[in-house]
Short mmCIF file of C-alpha atoms in Angstrom, two decimals:
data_model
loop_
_atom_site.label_atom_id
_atom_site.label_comp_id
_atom_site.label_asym_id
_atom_site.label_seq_id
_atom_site.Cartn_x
_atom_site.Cartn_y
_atom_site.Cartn_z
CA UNK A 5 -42.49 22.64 -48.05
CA UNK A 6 -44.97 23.51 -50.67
CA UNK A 7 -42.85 22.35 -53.56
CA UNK A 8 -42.12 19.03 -51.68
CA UNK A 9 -46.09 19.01 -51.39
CA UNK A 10 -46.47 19.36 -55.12
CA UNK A 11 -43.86 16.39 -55.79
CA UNK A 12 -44.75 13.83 -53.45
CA UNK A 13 -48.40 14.07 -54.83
CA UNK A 14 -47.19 13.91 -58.15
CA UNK A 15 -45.25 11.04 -57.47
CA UNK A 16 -47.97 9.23 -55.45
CA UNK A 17 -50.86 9.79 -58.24
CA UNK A 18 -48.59 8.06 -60.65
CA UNK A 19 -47.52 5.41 -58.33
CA UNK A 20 -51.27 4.89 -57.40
CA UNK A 21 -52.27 4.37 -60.87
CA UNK A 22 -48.84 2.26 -61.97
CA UNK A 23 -47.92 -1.84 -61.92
CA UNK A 24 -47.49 -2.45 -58.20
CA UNK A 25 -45.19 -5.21 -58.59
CA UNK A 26 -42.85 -3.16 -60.96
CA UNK A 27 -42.89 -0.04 -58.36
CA UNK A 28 -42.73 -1.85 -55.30
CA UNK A 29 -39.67 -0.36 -53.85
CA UNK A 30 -40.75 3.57 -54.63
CA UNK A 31 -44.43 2.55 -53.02
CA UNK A 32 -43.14 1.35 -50.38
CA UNK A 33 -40.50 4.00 -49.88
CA UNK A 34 -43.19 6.68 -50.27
CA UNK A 35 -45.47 4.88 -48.04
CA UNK A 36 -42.94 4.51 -45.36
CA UNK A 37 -42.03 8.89 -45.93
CA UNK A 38 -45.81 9.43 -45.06
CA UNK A 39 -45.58 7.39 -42.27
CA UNK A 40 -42.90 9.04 -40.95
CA UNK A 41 -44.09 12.61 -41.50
CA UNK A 42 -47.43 11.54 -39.84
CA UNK A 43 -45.54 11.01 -36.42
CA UNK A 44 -44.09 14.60 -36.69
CA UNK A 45 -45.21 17.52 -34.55
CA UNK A 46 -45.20 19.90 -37.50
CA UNK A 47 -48.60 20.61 -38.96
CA UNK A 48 -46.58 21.19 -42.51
CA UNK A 49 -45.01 17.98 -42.40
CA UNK A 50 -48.74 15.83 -41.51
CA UNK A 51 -50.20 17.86 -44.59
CA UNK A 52 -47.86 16.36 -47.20
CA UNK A 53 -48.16 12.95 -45.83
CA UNK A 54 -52.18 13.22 -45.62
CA UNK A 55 -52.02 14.99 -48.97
CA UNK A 56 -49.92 11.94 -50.95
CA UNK A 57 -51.87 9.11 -49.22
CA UNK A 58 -55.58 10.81 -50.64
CA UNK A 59 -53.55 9.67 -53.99
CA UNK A 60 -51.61 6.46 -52.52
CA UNK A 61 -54.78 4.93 -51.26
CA UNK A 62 -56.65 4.83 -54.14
CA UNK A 63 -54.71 1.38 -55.52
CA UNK A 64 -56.07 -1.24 -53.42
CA UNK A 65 -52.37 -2.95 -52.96
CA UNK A 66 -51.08 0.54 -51.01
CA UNK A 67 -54.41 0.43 -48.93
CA UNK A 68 -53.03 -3.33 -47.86
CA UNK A 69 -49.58 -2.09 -47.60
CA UNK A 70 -50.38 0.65 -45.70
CA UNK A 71 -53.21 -1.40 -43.15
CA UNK A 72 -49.90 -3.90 -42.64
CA UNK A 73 -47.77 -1.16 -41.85
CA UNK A 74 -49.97 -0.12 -39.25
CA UNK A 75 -50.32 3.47 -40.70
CA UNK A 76 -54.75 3.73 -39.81
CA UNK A 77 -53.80 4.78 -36.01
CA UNK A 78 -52.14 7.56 -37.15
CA UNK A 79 -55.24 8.65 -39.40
CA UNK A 80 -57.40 8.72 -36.92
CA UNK A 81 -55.32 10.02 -33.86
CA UNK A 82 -55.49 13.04 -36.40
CA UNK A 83 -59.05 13.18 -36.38
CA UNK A 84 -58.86 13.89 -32.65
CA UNK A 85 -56.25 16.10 -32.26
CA UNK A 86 -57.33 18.29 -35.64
CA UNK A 87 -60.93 18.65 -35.40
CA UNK A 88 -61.37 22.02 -36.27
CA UNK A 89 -58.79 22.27 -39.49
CA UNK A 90 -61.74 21.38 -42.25
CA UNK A 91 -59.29 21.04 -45.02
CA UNK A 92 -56.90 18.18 -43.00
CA UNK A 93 -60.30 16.27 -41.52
CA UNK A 94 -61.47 16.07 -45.33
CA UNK A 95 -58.46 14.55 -46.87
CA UNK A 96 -58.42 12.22 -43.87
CA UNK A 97 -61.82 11.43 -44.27
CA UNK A 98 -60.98 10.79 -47.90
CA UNK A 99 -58.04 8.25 -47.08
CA UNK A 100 -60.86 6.32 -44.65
CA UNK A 101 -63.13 6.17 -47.62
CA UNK A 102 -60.14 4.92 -49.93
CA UNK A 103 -59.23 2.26 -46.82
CA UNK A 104 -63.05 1.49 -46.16
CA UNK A 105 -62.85 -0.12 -49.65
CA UNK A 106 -60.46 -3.12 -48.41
CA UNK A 107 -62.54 -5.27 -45.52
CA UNK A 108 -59.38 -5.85 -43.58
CA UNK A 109 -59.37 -1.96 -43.31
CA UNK A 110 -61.86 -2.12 -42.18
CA UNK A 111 -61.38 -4.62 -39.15
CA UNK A 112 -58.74 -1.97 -38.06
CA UNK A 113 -60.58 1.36 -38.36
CA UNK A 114 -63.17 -0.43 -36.16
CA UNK A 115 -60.85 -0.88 -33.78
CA UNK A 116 -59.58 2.31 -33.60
CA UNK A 117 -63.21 3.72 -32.64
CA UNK A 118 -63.23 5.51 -36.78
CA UNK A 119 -67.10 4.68 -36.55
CA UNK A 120 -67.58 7.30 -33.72
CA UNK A 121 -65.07 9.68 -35.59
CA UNK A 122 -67.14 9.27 -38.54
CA UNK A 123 -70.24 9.81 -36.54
CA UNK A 124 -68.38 13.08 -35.17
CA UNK A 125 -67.96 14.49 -38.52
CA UNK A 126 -71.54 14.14 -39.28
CA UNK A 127 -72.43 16.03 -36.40
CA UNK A 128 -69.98 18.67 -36.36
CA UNK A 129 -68.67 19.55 -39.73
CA UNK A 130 -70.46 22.43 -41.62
CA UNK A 131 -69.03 21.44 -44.94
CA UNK A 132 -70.41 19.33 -47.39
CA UNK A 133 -67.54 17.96 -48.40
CA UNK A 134 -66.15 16.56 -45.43
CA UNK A 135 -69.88 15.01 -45.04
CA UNK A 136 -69.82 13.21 -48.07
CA UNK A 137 -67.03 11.22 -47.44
CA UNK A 138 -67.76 10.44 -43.72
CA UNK A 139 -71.18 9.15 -45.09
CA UNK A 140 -69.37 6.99 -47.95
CA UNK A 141 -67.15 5.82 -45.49
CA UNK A 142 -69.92 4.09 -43.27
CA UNK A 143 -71.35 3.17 -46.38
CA UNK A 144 -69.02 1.17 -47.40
CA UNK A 145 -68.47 -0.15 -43.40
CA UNK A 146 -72.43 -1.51 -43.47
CA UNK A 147 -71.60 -2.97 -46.53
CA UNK A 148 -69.44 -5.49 -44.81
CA UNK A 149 -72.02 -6.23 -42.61
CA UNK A 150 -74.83 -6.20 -45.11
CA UNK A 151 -71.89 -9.26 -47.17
CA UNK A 152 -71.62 -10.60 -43.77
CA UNK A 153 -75.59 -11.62 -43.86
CA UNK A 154 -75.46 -12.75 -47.46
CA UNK A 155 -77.82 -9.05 -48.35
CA UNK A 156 -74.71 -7.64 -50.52
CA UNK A 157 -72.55 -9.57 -52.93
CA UNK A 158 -69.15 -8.47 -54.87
CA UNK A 159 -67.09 -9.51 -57.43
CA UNK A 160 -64.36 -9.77 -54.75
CA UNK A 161 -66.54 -12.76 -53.03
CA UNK A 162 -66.27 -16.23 -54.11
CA UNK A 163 -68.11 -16.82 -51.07
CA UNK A 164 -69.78 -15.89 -47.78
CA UNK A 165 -66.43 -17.36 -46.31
CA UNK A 166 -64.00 -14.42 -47.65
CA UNK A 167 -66.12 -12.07 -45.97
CA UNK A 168 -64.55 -11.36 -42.16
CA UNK A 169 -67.05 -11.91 -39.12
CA UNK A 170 -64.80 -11.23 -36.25
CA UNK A 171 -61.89 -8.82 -35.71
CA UNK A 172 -58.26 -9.47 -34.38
CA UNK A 173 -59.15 -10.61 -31.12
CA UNK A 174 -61.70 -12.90 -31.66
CA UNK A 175 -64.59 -10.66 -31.38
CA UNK A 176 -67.84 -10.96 -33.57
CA UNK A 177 -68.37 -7.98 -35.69
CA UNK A 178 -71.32 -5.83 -35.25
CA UNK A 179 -71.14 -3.14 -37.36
CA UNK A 180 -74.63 -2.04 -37.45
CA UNK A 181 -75.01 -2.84 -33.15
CA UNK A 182 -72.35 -0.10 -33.12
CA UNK A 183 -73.96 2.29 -35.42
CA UNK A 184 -77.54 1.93 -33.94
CA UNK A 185 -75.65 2.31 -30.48
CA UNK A 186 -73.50 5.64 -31.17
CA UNK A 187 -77.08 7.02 -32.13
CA UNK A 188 -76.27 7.13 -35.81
CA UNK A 189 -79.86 6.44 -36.55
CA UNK A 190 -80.95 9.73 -35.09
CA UNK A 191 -78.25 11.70 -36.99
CA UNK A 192 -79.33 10.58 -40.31
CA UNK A 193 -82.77 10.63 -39.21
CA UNK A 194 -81.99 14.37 -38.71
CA UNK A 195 -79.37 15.16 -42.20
CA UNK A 196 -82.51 13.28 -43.95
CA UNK A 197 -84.80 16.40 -43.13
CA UNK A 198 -82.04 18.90 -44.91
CA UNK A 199 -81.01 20.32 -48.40
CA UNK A 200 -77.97 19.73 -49.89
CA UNK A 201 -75.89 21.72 -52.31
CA UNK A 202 -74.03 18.38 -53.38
CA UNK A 203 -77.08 16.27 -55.08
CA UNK A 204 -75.31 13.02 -54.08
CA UNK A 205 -75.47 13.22 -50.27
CA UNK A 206 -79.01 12.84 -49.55
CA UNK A 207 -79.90 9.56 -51.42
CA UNK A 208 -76.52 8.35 -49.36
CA UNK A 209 -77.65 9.59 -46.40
CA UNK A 210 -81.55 8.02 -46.69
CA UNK A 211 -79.79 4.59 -48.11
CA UNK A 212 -77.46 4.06 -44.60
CA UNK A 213 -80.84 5.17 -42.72
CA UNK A 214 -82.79 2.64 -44.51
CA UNK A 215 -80.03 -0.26 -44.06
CA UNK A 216 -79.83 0.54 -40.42
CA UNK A 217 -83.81 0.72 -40.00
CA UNK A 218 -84.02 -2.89 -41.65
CA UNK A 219 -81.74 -3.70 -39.48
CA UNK A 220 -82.29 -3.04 -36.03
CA UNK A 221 -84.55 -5.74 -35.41
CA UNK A 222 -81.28 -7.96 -35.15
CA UNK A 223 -79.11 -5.64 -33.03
CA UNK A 224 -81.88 -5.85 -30.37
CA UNK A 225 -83.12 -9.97 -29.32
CA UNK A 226 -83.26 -10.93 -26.28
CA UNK A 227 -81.43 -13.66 -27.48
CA UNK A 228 -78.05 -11.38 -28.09
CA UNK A 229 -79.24 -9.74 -24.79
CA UNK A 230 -78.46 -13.00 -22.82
CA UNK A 231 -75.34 -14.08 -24.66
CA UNK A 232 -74.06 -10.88 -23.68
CA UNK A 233 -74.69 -11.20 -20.37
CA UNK A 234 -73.97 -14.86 -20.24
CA UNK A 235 -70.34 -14.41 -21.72
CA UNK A 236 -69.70 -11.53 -18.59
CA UNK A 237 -68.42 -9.00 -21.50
CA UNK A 238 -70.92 -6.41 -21.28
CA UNK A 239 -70.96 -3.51 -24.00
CA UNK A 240 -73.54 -0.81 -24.97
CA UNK A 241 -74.97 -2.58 -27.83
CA UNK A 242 -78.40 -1.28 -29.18
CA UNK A 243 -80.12 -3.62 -26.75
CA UNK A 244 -79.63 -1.65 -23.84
CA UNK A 245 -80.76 1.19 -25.15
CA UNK A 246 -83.63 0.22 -27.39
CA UNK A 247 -87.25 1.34 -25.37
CA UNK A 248 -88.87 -1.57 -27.85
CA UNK A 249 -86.36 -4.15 -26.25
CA UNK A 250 -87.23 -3.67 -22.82
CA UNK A 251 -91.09 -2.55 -23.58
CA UNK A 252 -91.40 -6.07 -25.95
CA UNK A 253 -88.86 -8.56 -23.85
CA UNK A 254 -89.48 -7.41 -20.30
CA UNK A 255 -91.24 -10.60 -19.38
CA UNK A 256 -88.73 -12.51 -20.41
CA UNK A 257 -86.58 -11.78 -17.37
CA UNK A 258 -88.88 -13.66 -15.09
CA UNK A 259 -87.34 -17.10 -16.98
CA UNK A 260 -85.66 -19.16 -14.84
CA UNK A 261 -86.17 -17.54 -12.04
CA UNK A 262 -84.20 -14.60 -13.33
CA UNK A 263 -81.15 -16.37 -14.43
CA UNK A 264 -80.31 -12.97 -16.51
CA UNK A 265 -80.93 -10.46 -13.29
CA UNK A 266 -78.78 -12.85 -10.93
CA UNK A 267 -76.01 -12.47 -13.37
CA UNK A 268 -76.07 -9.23 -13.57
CA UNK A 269 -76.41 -9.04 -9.74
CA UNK A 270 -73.08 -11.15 -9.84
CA UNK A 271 -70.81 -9.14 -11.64
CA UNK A 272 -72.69 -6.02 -10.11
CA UNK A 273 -70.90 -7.74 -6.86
CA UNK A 274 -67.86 -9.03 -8.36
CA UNK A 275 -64.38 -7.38 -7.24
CA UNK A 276 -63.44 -8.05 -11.11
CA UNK A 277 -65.63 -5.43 -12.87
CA UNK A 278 -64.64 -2.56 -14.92
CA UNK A 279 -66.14 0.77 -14.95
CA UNK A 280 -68.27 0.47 -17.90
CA UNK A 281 -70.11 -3.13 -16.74
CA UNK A 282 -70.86 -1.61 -13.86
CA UNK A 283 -72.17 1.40 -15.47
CA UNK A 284 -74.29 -0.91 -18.07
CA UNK A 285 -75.57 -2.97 -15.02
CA UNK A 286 -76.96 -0.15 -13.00
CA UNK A 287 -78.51 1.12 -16.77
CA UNK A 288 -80.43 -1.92 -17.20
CA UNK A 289 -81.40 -2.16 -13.49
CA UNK A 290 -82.79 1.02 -14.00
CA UNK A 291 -84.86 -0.21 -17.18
CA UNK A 292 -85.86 -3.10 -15.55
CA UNK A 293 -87.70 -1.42 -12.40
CA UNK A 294 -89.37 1.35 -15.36
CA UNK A 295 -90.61 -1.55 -17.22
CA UNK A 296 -91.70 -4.29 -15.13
CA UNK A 297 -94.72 -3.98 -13.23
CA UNK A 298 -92.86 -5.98 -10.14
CA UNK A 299 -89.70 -4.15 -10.89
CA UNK A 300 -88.80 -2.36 -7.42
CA UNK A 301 -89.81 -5.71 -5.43
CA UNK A 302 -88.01 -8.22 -7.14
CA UNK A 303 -84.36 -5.93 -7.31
CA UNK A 304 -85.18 -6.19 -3.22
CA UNK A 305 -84.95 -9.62 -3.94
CA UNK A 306 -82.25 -10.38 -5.72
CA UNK A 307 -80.45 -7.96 -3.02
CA UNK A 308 -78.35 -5.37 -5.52
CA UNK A 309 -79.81 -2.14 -3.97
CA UNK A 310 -77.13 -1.57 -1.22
CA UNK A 311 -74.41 -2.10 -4.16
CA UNK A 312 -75.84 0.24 -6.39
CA UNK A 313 -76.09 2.56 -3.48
CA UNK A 314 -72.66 2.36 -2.74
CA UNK A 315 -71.77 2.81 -6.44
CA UNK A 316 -73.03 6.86 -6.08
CA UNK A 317 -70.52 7.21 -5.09
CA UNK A 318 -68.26 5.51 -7.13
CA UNK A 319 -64.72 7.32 -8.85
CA UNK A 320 -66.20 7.25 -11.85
CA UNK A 321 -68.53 9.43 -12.89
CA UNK A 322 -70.50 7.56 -15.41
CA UNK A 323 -70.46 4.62 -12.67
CA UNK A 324 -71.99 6.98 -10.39
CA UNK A 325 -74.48 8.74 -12.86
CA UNK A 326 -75.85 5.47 -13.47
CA UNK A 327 -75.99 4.28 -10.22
CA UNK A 328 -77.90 7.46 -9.66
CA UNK A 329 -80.38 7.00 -12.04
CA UNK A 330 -80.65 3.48 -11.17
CA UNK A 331 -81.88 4.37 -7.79
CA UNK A 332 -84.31 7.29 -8.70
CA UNK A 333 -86.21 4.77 -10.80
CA UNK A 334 -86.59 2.63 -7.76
CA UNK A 335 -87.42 5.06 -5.06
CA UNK A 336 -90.13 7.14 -7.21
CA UNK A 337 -93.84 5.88 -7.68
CA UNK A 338 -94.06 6.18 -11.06
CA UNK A 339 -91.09 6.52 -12.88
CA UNK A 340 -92.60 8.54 -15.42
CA UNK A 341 -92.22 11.35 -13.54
CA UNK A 342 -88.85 11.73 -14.05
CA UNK A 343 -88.90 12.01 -17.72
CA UNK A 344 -91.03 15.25 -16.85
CA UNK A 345 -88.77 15.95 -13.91
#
């Protein structure tokens, strides 16, 4: 096995660096090997593969060969299942950094959650090297969205068209929302305070943090608040979580004689809701009796307690944790108490 190591990453550094269109057939042959040994069950087998692609991936025409061939899921299934095995998470940390370079890469590592796997690396891994490319990685992920809002340009763009705003389904992209949300903000906020043995992490590390800080003030309107609700597809996005949101827009519930809290109330109700709107909904009932003075009185109103009663006891546990919550905040006094609790 180690001598069919050695070769296929031999063979894949010169392929990476040679004529694509002259060595299409041995790309795509090696491409399509890696594949293949990245579905095995044998550790020795996903090493090679992971191995060749940290030399495949560096030519921008085997990143979109290997995106097409649907290849990413397998990267970062191995993420999960591999956590602990520094040397494997690195080179597949590398191979998202190679990918991250090519936006419709991008759209599919989104998908397949590689922002939180990212986030996990950060977190968890005590080796600089594995942090370094987690951090370039998201780097080059806010990039998209800095291109997106016309902050960032490349050679690549001829114009604010080429650069993707949704993802396959339809759904806007918000890269930084996600970030912000995961609590990325806090973990740089924290790597920010630390010394590095590599010189080139930090001033990575403070340049996300300040791209996220400018940003936050758009991951957190009231504006996006209602369209969320409005549209009935309720995700934590930053404005659910954001203190300054609620603290800054809590008036604005009152509008229309709280179009936004009757809405909620109705898919709080509805037979149709999944397990996380109804975990979001009993969240931001919650934050809406801490923050408004009326709070407690007009939830009594709009006649949601005895459902978020009955969701306590709910199958689910963040459902029910929620729901919990959701129900201190309106039965205590003064709801700072509990944060002291």
């Amino acid at each position: 096995m180690a001598v069919v190591e050695r070769n296929w990453a031999v063979l894949g550094a010169i392929l990476s660096v040679s004529n694509y269109e002259q060595q299409e057939r041995q790309i795509n042959m090696l491409v399509d090997a890696c594949i293949g040994y990245l579905n095995s069950i044998r550790l020795e087998e996903l090493r090679v593969a992971v191995n060749t692609l940290t030399f495949l991936l560096r030519s921008r025409a085997v990143r979109d060969l290997y995106t097409t061939k649907n290849g990413i899921p397998l990267l970062t299934k191995l993420i999960l299942n591999n956590a602990n095995d520094v040397q494997l998470i690195y080179e597949i940390g590398f191979c998202i950094w190679m990918l991250s370079y090519n936006d419709a890469s991008i759209i599919v590592l989104l998908k397949h959650n590689a922002i939180a796997l990212l986030h996990d690396i950060l977190r968890q891994s005590k080796k600089e090297k594995c942090t370094r490319v987690a951090i370039l990685s998201l780097k080059n992920f806010a990039s998209l969205q800095s291109r997106q809002h016309g902050y960032e340009r490349t050679e690549a763009d001829d114009d604010l068209g080429t650069v993707p705003t949704v993802d396959d389904e339809g759904n806007k992209l918000n890269i930084f929302g996600d970030m912000i949300s995961l609590g990325l903000l806090r973990t740089l906020s924290l790597m920010s305070r630390r010394n590095y043995g590599d010189p080139d992490i930090l001033p990575e590390v403070d340049g996300l943090l300040a791209t996220l800080e400018k940003n936050i003030e758009d991951t957190t309107s009231f504006a996006d608040y209602k369209q969320e609700v409005m549209s009935g597809r309720l995700d934590w996005t930053p404005v659910h979580k954001s203190e300054k949101f609620w603290k800054e827009n809590i008036k604005e519930f009152e509008n229309n004689d709280y179009k936004i809290l009757r809405e909620l109330g109705k898919i709080l109700k509805s037979d149709d809701a999944d397990a996380k709107a109804l975990t979001i909904i009993c969240h931001d009932f919650g934050e809406f009796v801490k923050y408004h003075p009326q709070g407690r009185k007009i939830l009594n109103q709009l006649d949601v307690k005895n459902r978020i009663l009955a969701l306590m006891g709910h199958d689910n546990q963040e459902v029910n944790k929620q729901a919990l919550l959701c129900v201190q905040k309106i039965m205590v006094q003064k709801w700072e108490f509990l944060g002291s609790s």
